[in-house]
Coordinates of C-alpha atoms in Angstrom, one line a residue:
Chain A
M1 CA 74.3 6.2 123.9
P2 CA 74.5 2.6 125.3
A3 CA 76.6 0.2 123.4
A4 CA 74.5 -2.5 121.6
D5 CA 74.6 -5.8 123.3
Q6 CA 77.8 -7.8 122.8
R7 CA 76.1 -11.1 123.4
T8 CA 74.1 -10.8 120.2
Q9 CA 77.1 -11.3 118.0
R10 CA 76.2 -15.0 118.4
V11 CA 73.3 -14.8 116.0
R12 CA 74.1 -12.6 113.1
W13 CA 70.9 -12.9 111.2
T14 CA 68.6 -12.0 114.1
P15 CA 68.6 -8.2 113.6
F16 CA 67.7 -8.7 110.0
L17 CA 64.8 -10.8 111.0
F18 CA 63.4 -7.8 112.8
L19 CA 64.4 -5.4 110.0
L20 CA 63.1 -7.5 107.2
P21 CA 59.4 -6.3 106.9
F22 CA 60.6 -2.6 107.1
L23 CA 63.3 -3.1 104.6
F24 CA 61.1 -5.0 102.2
L25 CA 58.4 -2.3 102.1
L26 CA 61.1 0.4 102.1
L27 CA 62.5 -1.1 98.9
L28 CA 59.1 -1.6 97.4
F29 CA 57.4 1.7 98.1
W30 CA 60.3 4.2 98.5
L31 CA 63.5 3.1 96.8
I32 CA 61.9 1.8 93.7
P33 CA 59.7 4.9 93.1
L34 CA 62.8 7.1 93.9
V35 CA 64.8 5.3 91.2
G36 CA 61.8 5.4 88.9
G37 CA 61.7 9.2 89.5
V38 CA 65.3 9.6 88.6
K39 CA 64.8 7.5 85.5
M40 CA 61.7 9.5 84.5
S41 CA 63.7 12.7 84.8
L42 CA 65.9 11.5 82.0
Q43 CA 63.1 10.7 79.7
A44 CA 60.9 12.8 77.4
N45 CA 57.8 14.5 78.7
G46 CA 54.3 13.0 78.1
L47 CA 52.3 10.0 79.1
G48 CA 53.9 6.7 78.5
Q49 CA 57.0 8.2 77.0
A50 CA 60.3 6.4 77.4
E51 CA 62.5 8.2 75.0
Y52 CA 65.9 8.9 76.6
V53 CA 66.7 12.6 76.6
G54 CA 69.7 12.7 78.9
L55 CA 70.0 15.8 81.1
A56 CA 67.9 17.9 78.8
H57 CA 65.2 18.6 81.5
Y58 CA 67.9 19.7 84.0
K59 CA 69.4 22.0 81.4
A60 CA 66.0 23.5 80.7
L61 CA 65.3 24.0 84.4
A62 CA 68.6 25.8 84.9
S63 CA 67.4 28.5 82.6
D64 CA 63.8 28.4 83.6
E65 CA 62.9 31.6 85.4
R66 CA 59.8 30.1 87.0
F67 CA 61.9 27.3 88.5
V68 CA 64.3 29.9 90.0
T69 CA 61.3 31.9 91.3
A70 CA 59.9 28.7 92.9
L71 CA 63.1 27.8 94.5
R72 CA 63.6 31.3 95.9
N73 CA 60.0 31.5 97.2
S74 CA 60.4 28.1 98.8
F75 CA 63.5 29.2 100.6
I76 CA 62.0 32.4 101.8
Y77 CA 58.8 30.6 102.8
T78 CA 60.5 27.9 104.8
L79 CA 63.0 30.2 106.5
A80 CA 60.3 32.6 107.4
S81 CA 58.0 29.9 108.8
I82 CA 60.9 28.7 111.1
V83 CA 61.7 32.2 112.2
V84 CA 58.1 32.9 113.0
I85 CA 57.0 29.5 114.5
V86 CA 60.0 28.5 116.7
P87 CA 60.2 31.7 118.9
L88 CA 56.4 31.9 119.1
A89 CA 56.1 28.3 120.1
L90 CA 58.8 28.7 122.7
W91 CA 57.0 31.7 124.1
L92 CA 53.6 29.9 124.1
A93 CA 55.1 26.9 125.8
H94 CA 56.5 29.2 128.4
L95 CA 53.1 30.8 129.0
L96 CA 51.4 27.5 129.2
R97 CA 53.9 26.5 131.9
A98 CA 53.3 29.7 133.8
T99 CA 49.5 29.4 133.8
F100 CA 47.3 27.3 136.0
R101 CA 48.2 23.7 136.0
R102 CA 44.7 22.4 135.7
L103 CA 43.9 24.5 132.6
R104 CA 47.1 23.4 130.8
P105 CA 45.8 20.3 129.0
A106 CA 42.7 22.0 127.7
L107 CA 44.7 25.1 126.5
T108 CA 47.3 23.0 124.8
F109 CA 44.7 21.0 123.1
A110 CA 42.9 24.1 121.8
L111 CA 46.1 25.5 120.4
L112 CA 46.9 22.2 118.7
L113 CA 43.5 21.8 117.0
P114 CA 44.7 23.1 113.6
A115 CA 47.3 20.4 113.4
L116 CA 44.6 17.8 113.9
T117 CA 42.5 19.1 111.1
P118 CA 42.7 17.7 107.6
P119 CA 44.3 20.1 105.1
S120 CA 41.2 20.2 102.9
V121 CA 39.1 21.4 105.9
L122 CA 41.8 24.0 106.7
A123 CA 41.3 25.2 103.1
V124 CA 37.8 26.4 103.9
L125 CA 38.9 28.0 107.2
F126 CA 41.8 29.8 105.6
L127 CA 39.6 31.2 102.9
M128 CA 37.5 32.8 105.6
V129 CA 40.5 34.3 107.2
F130 CA 42.2 35.6 104.1
H131 CA 39.2 36.3 101.9
G132 CA 39.1 39.8 100.4
R133 CA 37.7 42.7 102.5
N134 CA 35.4 40.5 104.7
G135 CA 38.2 38.1 105.7
L136 CA 38.8 37.8 109.4
L137 CA 42.4 39.0 109.2
N138 CA 41.3 42.3 107.6
Q139 CA 38.2 42.7 109.8
L140 CA 40.0 42.1 113.1
F141 CA 43.5 43.2 112.6
V142 CA 44.3 45.2 109.5
M143 CA 41.4 47.6 109.4
P144 CA 41.2 48.3 113.2
L145 CA 44.9 49.4 113.0
G146 CA 43.8 52.0 110.5
L147 CA 45.4 50.3 107.5
E148 CA 44.0 49.6 104.1
P149 CA 42.6 46.1 103.8
V150 CA 45.0 43.7 102.2
D151 CA 43.9 41.3 99.4
W152 CA 46.0 38.5 100.9
L153 CA 45.5 36.0 98.1
K154 CA 45.8 38.3 95.1
D155 CA 48.3 41.1 96.0
P156 CA 51.8 39.8 94.9
D157 CA 53.4 41.7 97.8
F158 CA 51.4 39.7 100.4
I159 CA 50.9 36.2 99.0
L160 CA 54.0 34.9 100.6
T161 CA 53.2 36.5 103.9
G162 CA 49.8 34.9 103.7
L163 CA 51.3 31.5 103.2
V164 CA 53.7 32.0 106.1
L165 CA 50.8 33.1 108.3
Q166 CA 48.9 30.1 107.2
T167 CA 51.7 27.7 108.1
A168 CA 52.2 29.5 111.4
W169 CA 48.5 29.1 112.2
R170 CA 48.6 25.5 111.4
W171 CA 51.8 24.3 113.1
T172 CA 52.6 26.7 116.0
G173 CA 50.3 24.9 118.4
F174 CA 51.8 21.5 117.4
M175 CA 55.3 22.7 117.9
T176 CA 54.3 24.3 121.2
F177 CA 53.2 20.9 122.4
F178 CA 56.5 19.3 121.5
I179 CA 58.5 22.1 123.2
L180 CA 56.2 21.8 126.3
A181 CA 56.8 18.1 126.5
G182 CA 60.5 18.7 126.2
M183 CA 60.5 21.4 128.9
E184 CA 58.6 19.2 131.3
G185 CA 61.4 16.6 130.9
I186 CA 64.2 18.9 131.9
P187 CA 65.3 17.9 135.4
R188 CA 64.6 20.6 138.0
V189 CA 68.1 20.3 139.4
Y190 CA 69.4 22.3 136.5
Y191 CA 67.2 25.2 137.3
E192 CA 68.0 25.0 141.0
A193 CA 71.7 25.0 140.2
A194 CA 71.2 28.1 137.9
R195 CA 69.3 29.8 140.7
L196 CA 72.1 29.1 143.2
A197 CA 74.4 30.8 140.7
T198 CA 71.8 33.7 140.8
A199 CA 71.2 33.5 137.0
S200 CA 68.4 35.7 135.9
R201 CA 65.3 34.1 134.3
W202 CA 66.5 35.1 130.9
R203 CA 69.9 33.5 131.4
Q204 CA 68.2 30.4 132.8
F205 CA 66.3 30.3 129.5
W206 CA 69.3 30.7 127.3
H207 CA 71.7 28.5 129.3
V208 CA 69.4 25.7 130.6
T209 CA 66.2 25.6 128.6
V210 CA 67.4 26.1 125.1
P211 CA 70.4 23.7 125.2
Q212 CA 68.3 21.1 126.8
L213 CA 65.7 21.5 124.1
R214 CA 68.1 21.1 121.3
P215 CA 66.8 17.7 120.1
V216 CA 63.2 19.1 120.1
L217 CA 64.2 22.2 118.3
L218 CA 66.0 20.1 115.7
F219 CA 62.9 18.0 115.2
V220 CA 60.8 21.1 114.8
A221 CA 63.1 22.7 112.3
V222 CA 63.4 19.5 110.2
Y223 CA 59.7 19.1 110.2
L224 CA 59.1 22.6 109.0
V225 CA 61.8 22.3 106.3
V226 CA 60.3 19.1 104.9
D227 CA 56.9 20.5 105.1
G228 CA 57.9 23.8 103.4
F229 CA 59.7 22.1 100.5
S230 CA 57.5 19.1 99.8
L231 CA 54.2 18.9 101.5
F232 CA 51.6 19.7 99.1
S233 CA 48.6 20.8 101.1
G234 CA 49.5 24.3 102.4
A235 CA 50.1 26.2 99.3
F236 CA 47.8 24.1 97.3
V237 CA 44.9 24.8 99.6
L238 CA 45.3 28.5 99.5
L239 CA 46.1 29.1 95.9
G240 CA 44.4 26.1 94.3
G241 CA 47.6 24.9 92.6
S242 CA 48.4 28.2 90.9
G243 CA 51.4 30.3 91.8
G244 CA 49.2 33.3 92.6
T245 CA 49.5 36.7 90.9
A246 CA 52.8 37.1 89.2
D247 CA 53.9 33.7 90.6
A248 CA 54.5 35.4 93.9
G249 CA 53.4 32.3 95.8
L250 CA 54.9 29.7 93.5
L251 CA 56.6 27.0 95.5
T252 CA 58.7 24.1 94.2
I253 CA 56.0 21.6 95.1
T254 CA 53.3 23.7 93.4
Y255 CA 55.5 23.8 90.3
V256 CA 55.9 20.0 90.4
F257 CA 52.1 19.7 90.6
Q258 CA 51.6 22.0 87.7
K259 CA 54.0 20.1 85.5
T260 CA 52.4 16.8 86.5
R261 CA 49.0 18.1 85.6
F262 CA 50.1 18.7 82.0
F263 CA 51.8 15.2 82.0
D264 CA 55.3 16.8 81.9
Y265 CA 56.4 13.9 84.0
G266 CA 60.0 14.3 82.9
T267 CA 60.3 17.9 84.1
A268 CA 58.3 17.2 87.2
S269 CA 60.7 14.4 88.2
A270 CA 63.7 16.5 87.4
I271 CA 62.5 19.2 89.8
S272 CA 62.0 16.6 92.5
V273 CA 65.4 15.1 91.9
S274 CA 67.1 18.5 91.9
L275 CA 65.8 19.0 95.5
L276 CA 67.6 15.9 96.6
P277 CA 71.0 17.5 97.1
L278 CA 69.3 20.0 99.4
M279 CA 67.7 17.3 101.4
L280 CA 71.0 15.4 101.6
L281 CA 72.7 18.5 103.0
L282 CA 70.0 18.7 105.6
L283 CA 70.5 15.0 106.4
W284 CA 74.2 15.6 106.9
G285 CA 73.4 18.6 109.1
C286 CA 71.0 16.6 111.2
L287 CA 73.3 13.7 111.7
S288 CA 76.3 15.9 112.7
L289 CA 74.1 17.8 115.1
R290 CA 72.8 14.5 116.6
R291 CA 76.3 13.4 117.1
R292 CA 77.2 16.6 118.9
T293 CA 74.3 16.3 121.3
A294 CA 74.9 12.5 121.9
Chain B
M1 CA 57.2 31.6 145.3
S2 CA 54.3 32.8 147.2
D3 CA 50.8 31.8 146.2
C4 CA 49.8 35.4 145.4
V5 CA 52.7 35.8 142.9
K6 CA 51.8 32.4 141.4
N7 CA 48.2 33.3 140.9
W8 CA 49.1 36.7 139.4
R9 CA 51.5 35.0 136.9
G10 CA 48.8 32.4 136.1
V11 CA 46.3 35.1 135.2
L12 CA 48.8 37.2 133.3
S13 CA 49.9 34.3 131.1
L14 CA 46.3 33.4 130.5
L15 CA 45.6 36.9 129.3
L16 CA 48.6 36.7 127.0
L17 CA 47.5 33.4 125.7
G18 CA 44.0 34.8 125.0
P19 CA 44.5 36.3 121.6
F20 CA 46.2 33.1 120.3
L21 CA 43.4 30.9 121.6
L22 CA 40.9 33.2 119.9
A23 CA 42.8 33.1 116.6
V24 CA 42.7 29.3 116.7
L25 CA 39.2 28.8 118.0
V26 CA 37.1 31.4 116.2
P27 CA 37.5 29.7 112.7
F28 CA 36.6 26.3 114.2
L29 CA 33.6 27.8 116.0
W30 CA 32.5 29.4 112.7
M31 CA 32.8 26.0 111.0
V32 CA 30.7 24.2 113.6
L33 CA 28.0 26.9 113.6
G34 CA 28.1 26.9 109.8
M35 CA 26.4 23.6 109.7
F36 CA 23.2 25.2 110.9
K37 CA 23.2 28.1 108.5
T38 CA 21.4 28.6 105.2
N39 CA 23.5 29.7 102.2
A40 CA 22.3 33.3 102.6
E41 CA 23.3 33.5 106.2
F42 CA 26.6 31.8 105.5
F43 CA 27.8 34.5 103.1
Q44 CA 27.0 37.4 105.3
P45 CA 30.0 39.3 106.9
M46 CA 31.1 37.5 110.1
A47 CA 30.2 40.3 112.5
K48 CA 26.6 40.3 111.3
A49 CA 25.7 36.7 111.4
F50 CA 28.2 34.7 113.4
F51 CA 25.5 32.7 115.0
P52 CA 22.8 31.1 112.9
A53 CA 19.2 32.4 113.2
N54 CA 18.0 29.0 114.2
Y55 CA 19.6 25.7 114.8
D56 CA 18.4 23.5 112.0
W57 CA 19.8 20.0 111.8
Q58 CA 18.6 19.3 108.3
N59 CA 22.1 19.7 106.8
V60 CA 23.6 17.2 109.2
V61 CA 20.7 14.7 108.5
D62 CA 21.2 15.1 104.7
L63 CA 24.9 14.5 105.0
L64 CA 24.6 11.5 107.2
G65 CA 21.7 10.1 105.2
G66 CA 23.9 10.0 102.1
E67 CA 22.0 12.7 100.3
W68 CA 25.2 14.1 98.7
V69 CA 27.9 11.5 99.1
P70 CA 28.0 8.0 100.5
F71 CA 29.2 9.5 103.8
W72 CA 29.4 6.4 106.0
A73 CA 31.1 4.3 103.4
V74 CA 33.8 7.0 102.9
F75 CA 34.1 7.5 106.6
G76 CA 34.6 3.8 107.0
N77 CA 37.2 3.7 104.2
S78 CA 39.1 6.4 105.9
L79 CA 39.0 4.6 109.2
I80 CA 40.2 1.3 107.7
V81 CA 43.0 3.0 105.8
S82 CA 44.2 5.1 108.8
L83 CA 43.9 2.3 111.3
G84 CA 45.6 -0.2 109.0
Q85 CA 48.4 2.3 108.4
A86 CA 48.9 3.1 112.0
L87 CA 49.0 -0.6 113.1
G88 CA 51.3 -1.5 110.3
A89 CA 53.6 1.4 110.9
V90 CA 53.8 0.7 114.6
A91 CA 54.6 -3.0 114.1
L92 CA 57.2 -2.4 111.4
S93 CA 58.9 0.6 113.1
A94 CA 59.0 -1.1 116.5
M95 CA 60.6 -4.1 115.1
A96 CA 63.1 -2.1 113.1
G97 CA 63.8 0.2 116.1
Y98 CA 64.4 -2.8 118.3
A99 CA 67.0 -4.1 115.8
F100 CA 68.7 -0.8 115.6
A101 CA 68.8 -0.2 119.4
R102 CA 69.7 -3.6 120.6
F103 CA 72.0 -5.2 118.1
S104 CA 75.3 -4.2 116.4
F105 CA 75.5 -5.6 113.0
R106 CA 77.1 -4.9 109.6
G107 CA 75.5 -2.1 107.8
R108 CA 73.6 -0.8 110.8
R109 CA 74.9 2.7 110.3
L110 CA 74.0 2.8 106.6
L111 CA 70.5 1.5 107.2
F112 CA 69.9 4.0 110.0
V113 CA 71.0 6.8 107.7
L114 CA 68.5 5.5 105.2
A115 CA 65.8 5.7 107.7
V116 CA 66.6 9.3 108.4
A117 CA 66.7 10.0 104.7
L118 CA 63.2 8.5 104.5
I119 CA 61.9 11.5 106.6
L120 CA 63.7 14.0 104.5
V121 CA 62.7 12.8 101.1
P122 CA 58.9 12.4 101.4
R123 CA 56.8 10.3 99.1
Q124 CA 54.9 13.3 97.8
L125 CA 57.9 14.3 95.7
F126 CA 57.8 11.0 93.9
A127 CA 54.1 10.5 93.7
V128 CA 53.9 9.9 90.0
P129 CA 56.5 7.0 89.8
L130 CA 55.0 5.6 93.0
F131 CA 51.6 5.7 91.4
S132 CA 52.7 3.9 88.3
W133 CA 54.5 1.3 90.4
V134 CA 51.5 0.7 92.6
N135 CA 49.5 0.2 89.4
A136 CA 52.1 -2.3 88.1
L137 CA 51.7 -4.3 91.3
G138 CA 48.0 -4.6 90.6
L139 CA 47.1 -2.5 93.6
S140 CA 45.4 0.4 91.8
D141 CA 42.0 1.4 93.1
S142 CA 42.4 -0.7 96.3
L143 CA 42.6 0.5 99.9
L144 CA 45.7 -1.8 100.2
G145 CA 47.4 0.3 97.6
V146 CA 47.1 3.3 99.8
M147 CA 47.9 1.5 103.1
L148 CA 51.0 -0.5 102.1
P149 CA 53.1 2.5 100.9
G150 CA 51.9 4.4 104.0
V151 CA 53.4 2.0 106.6
V152 CA 57.0 2.8 105.7
T153 CA 58.1 5.6 108.0
G154 CA 61.5 7.0 108.9
L155 CA 60.1 9.0 111.8
G156 CA 58.7 5.8 113.4
V157 CA 61.9 3.9 113.1
I158 CA 64.0 6.7 114.7
Y159 CA 61.4 7.1 117.4
F160 CA 61.4 3.5 118.4
T161 CA 65.1 3.2 118.2
Q162 CA 65.3 5.9 120.8
V163 CA 62.6 4.3 122.9
F164 CA 64.3 0.9 123.0
R165 CA 67.6 2.5 123.9
Q166 CA 66.0 3.7 127.1
V167 CA 64.7 0.4 128.2
P168 CA 67.1 -0.7 131.0
G169 CA 69.3 -3.6 129.8
E170 CA 68.3 -5.7 132.9
Y171 CA 64.9 -6.4 131.4
F172 CA 66.4 -8.0 128.3
Q173 CA 68.9 -10.0 130.4
A174 CA 66.1 -11.2 132.7
A175 CA 64.1 -12.4 129.7
R176 CA 67.1 -14.1 128.2
I177 CA 68.1 -15.8 131.4
C178 CA 64.6 -17.4 131.3
G179 CA 65.8 -18.8 128.0
A180 CA 63.5 -16.7 125.8
S181 CA 64.2 -16.6 122.1
E182 CA 64.8 -13.2 120.5
P183 CA 61.3 -12.7 119.2
R184 CA 60.0 -13.6 122.6
V185 CA 62.3 -11.1 124.3
F186 CA 60.9 -8.5 122.0
L187 CA 57.3 -9.4 122.8
A188 CA 58.1 -9.5 126.5
V189 CA 59.4 -5.9 126.4
L190 CA 56.5 -4.5 124.4
P191 CA 54.2 -4.0 127.5
L192 CA 56.9 -1.8 129.0
I193 CA 56.8 0.6 126.1
W194 CA 53.1 0.7 125.5
P195 CA 52.8 4.5 125.9
A196 CA 55.3 4.8 123.1
L197 CA 53.4 2.4 120.9
L198 CA 50.1 4.2 121.6
S199 CA 51.7 7.6 120.9
Y200 CA 53.3 6.7 117.7
G201 CA 50.1 4.9 116.5
M202 CA 48.1 8.1 117.2
I203 CA 50.5 10.3 115.3
H204 CA 50.5 8.0 112.4
F205 CA 46.8 7.7 112.4
I206 CA 46.5 11.5 112.2
L207 CA 48.9 11.7 109.3
A208 CA 47.1 8.9 107.4
W209 CA 43.8 10.6 108.1
H210 CA 45.0 13.7 106.4
E211 CA 46.8 12.1 103.4
H212 CA 45.4 13.5 100.2
L213 CA 47.8 13.1 97.3
I214 CA 48.4 9.4 97.3
P215 CA 44.7 8.3 97.8
M216 CA 43.8 10.8 95.1
L217 CA 46.1 9.0 92.6
V218 CA 45.4 5.5 93.7
L219 CA 41.7 5.4 94.4
T220 CA 39.5 6.0 91.5
S221 CA 36.0 4.5 92.1
E222 CA 33.6 6.4 94.2
S223 CA 33.0 3.7 96.8
K224 CA 36.7 3.5 97.6
Q225 CA 37.3 7.2 98.3
T226 CA 38.6 8.5 101.6
L227 CA 37.4 11.5 103.4
P228 CA 39.8 14.2 102.1
L229 CA 38.9 13.3 98.6
T230 CA 35.1 13.4 99.3
L231 CA 35.5 16.7 101.1
A232 CA 37.3 18.1 98.1
K233 CA 34.3 17.0 96.0
L234 CA 31.8 18.5 98.3
Y235 CA 33.7 21.8 98.3
D236 CA 33.8 21.9 94.5
V237 CA 31.6 24.8 93.3
S238 CA 30.1 22.8 90.4
Q239 CA 28.5 20.3 92.8
R240 CA 26.3 23.0 94.4
T241 CA 26.4 21.4 97.8
P242 CA 24.8 23.7 100.4
Q243 CA 27.5 25.4 102.6
G244 CA 25.9 23.9 105.7
V245 CA 26.4 20.4 104.4
Q246 CA 30.1 21.3 103.7
M247 CA 30.5 22.6 107.2
A248 CA 28.9 19.5 108.7
A249 CA 31.2 17.2 106.7
S250 CA 34.2 19.3 107.8
T251 CA 33.2 19.0 111.4
F252 CA 32.8 15.3 111.1
A253 CA 36.3 15.0 109.5
V254 CA 37.9 16.7 112.5
I255 CA 36.1 14.8 115.2
P256 CA 38.0 11.4 115.0
T257 CA 41.5 12.9 115.2
A258 CA 40.5 15.4 117.8
V259 CA 38.9 12.7 120.0
L260 CA 41.9 10.4 119.6
F261 CA 44.3 13.1 120.5
A262 CA 42.2 14.2 123.5
L263 CA 42.2 10.6 124.8
C264 CA 45.9 9.9 124.3
H265 CA 47.2 13.4 125.0
R266 CA 48.6 12.8 128.5
K267 CA 50.4 9.5 127.7
F268 CA 51.8 11.0 124.6
K269 CA 53.2 14.0 126.3
S270 CA 54.8 12.1 129.1
S271 CA 56.3 9.6 126.7
L272 CA 57.7 12.5 124.7
S273 CA 59.1 14.2 127.8
D274 CA 61.0 11.0 128.7
L275 CA 62.3 10.7 125.2
L276 CA 63.3 14.2 124.3
V277 CA 65.6 15.1 127.0
H278 CA 67.5 11.9 127.7

């Protein structure tokens, strides 16, 4: 990391001139709502309520079984989507590099199409994939394998799997693109050196590609965690804002949405705020990883 | 590697990619073909009626003619909001990134951590207080009320910080020797990083184009709606919109982002390759 210019000590206010617009809007549309959210979490539920109730919402959440379910589901969902998407995207990127050069842009674009599609359109496409007996997934994969068709959106044993499949369908191509871009930036010399040391392809992958891709993989993981915990569209689209049968697909963000719908703003904010420590932990992890790579 | 082995590997990897390509493309194909179908055709099992009996453009004409929703007005709103957000985000983040990359100042570390935190604590979690705050500012039911909150982005700031760190110092020195003021130095460097500007603008445009929750809370009148909101309305069962019209609207909603990406694809990838590994 290059040291910042020494010369600029001369004018101390110049950097702030450049930062001012960003900081101003950051304060206005991020910091103030955040503080507003914390405040709301300490107030009674209901529209236009301002009665201070202290930590009551948090205490209620601690013994709320649905909240615990939502947290557990979100953890499983996020972890599973990383475990599915990252290796798959690495593999696809590898295949794209091995295939004909001239086809590569078109193929990458095709794989990435779901990430370019608005979530509300994805809703319709997913319904077709997951829908009852006639859904694509059952018709093309489950039934030809001689298995009973799965009711992906109703069977509590499969809802979470359905959600993970949906995220994988949406994001794998996008992540493949990032990994591919990263792979193309790795200097060839490293591979030549590895070949001189007669490292097998597998070892080249583990000892050259993966370490070089660390910043990309970090980005991918962070993106998926943030998406898993807070982005609304995925689960909302598939289950219409419900938690599914027996709450098997209830995620934290869905729970926030449900509380908001009934004007339980206090509880909704308390859920959001209680996710903050988790995000801070993630922040700390990112920064320390960044330092190690730098 | 001999040519023969290379070709063989190319074909093999193409075969292995095949199922994934199918899994992605079949639903999209079904969507596009769906615009020509009657409701009866649409609800038949896939294998029976994947292709429509005849290619009737009536659904598309109805949609574009404003039969069901004021389509062009909504499409225009979406374009304004997304373009405005993309331009604003690029300007704001490039300036902030320049400050982080090129100056050392008091509180730099803290502010940078704040920018990272911005990525990790997304606005969606605090949508309700954001909404009431936007109302208090008098921005409710205005496109500006959606755009302004949307231009603050941690991802952009971090991206441009990285981009400016990689511009060789000589460029800055050259500009300064010519006696340029700091804002002029900044402007002089911009042409050097235009692929990065374009790439981030594209990414932000796509994110803004997809945004659902904040517009849903802020925009109330029908003429102000953006595309995701209108799509949700078209999909609503109680509206009785023909499936073909829904599919036509879905197709039109994908086209702008797909075209944009197809155009910027190459620049975006090379700009990322430079960035990710250095």
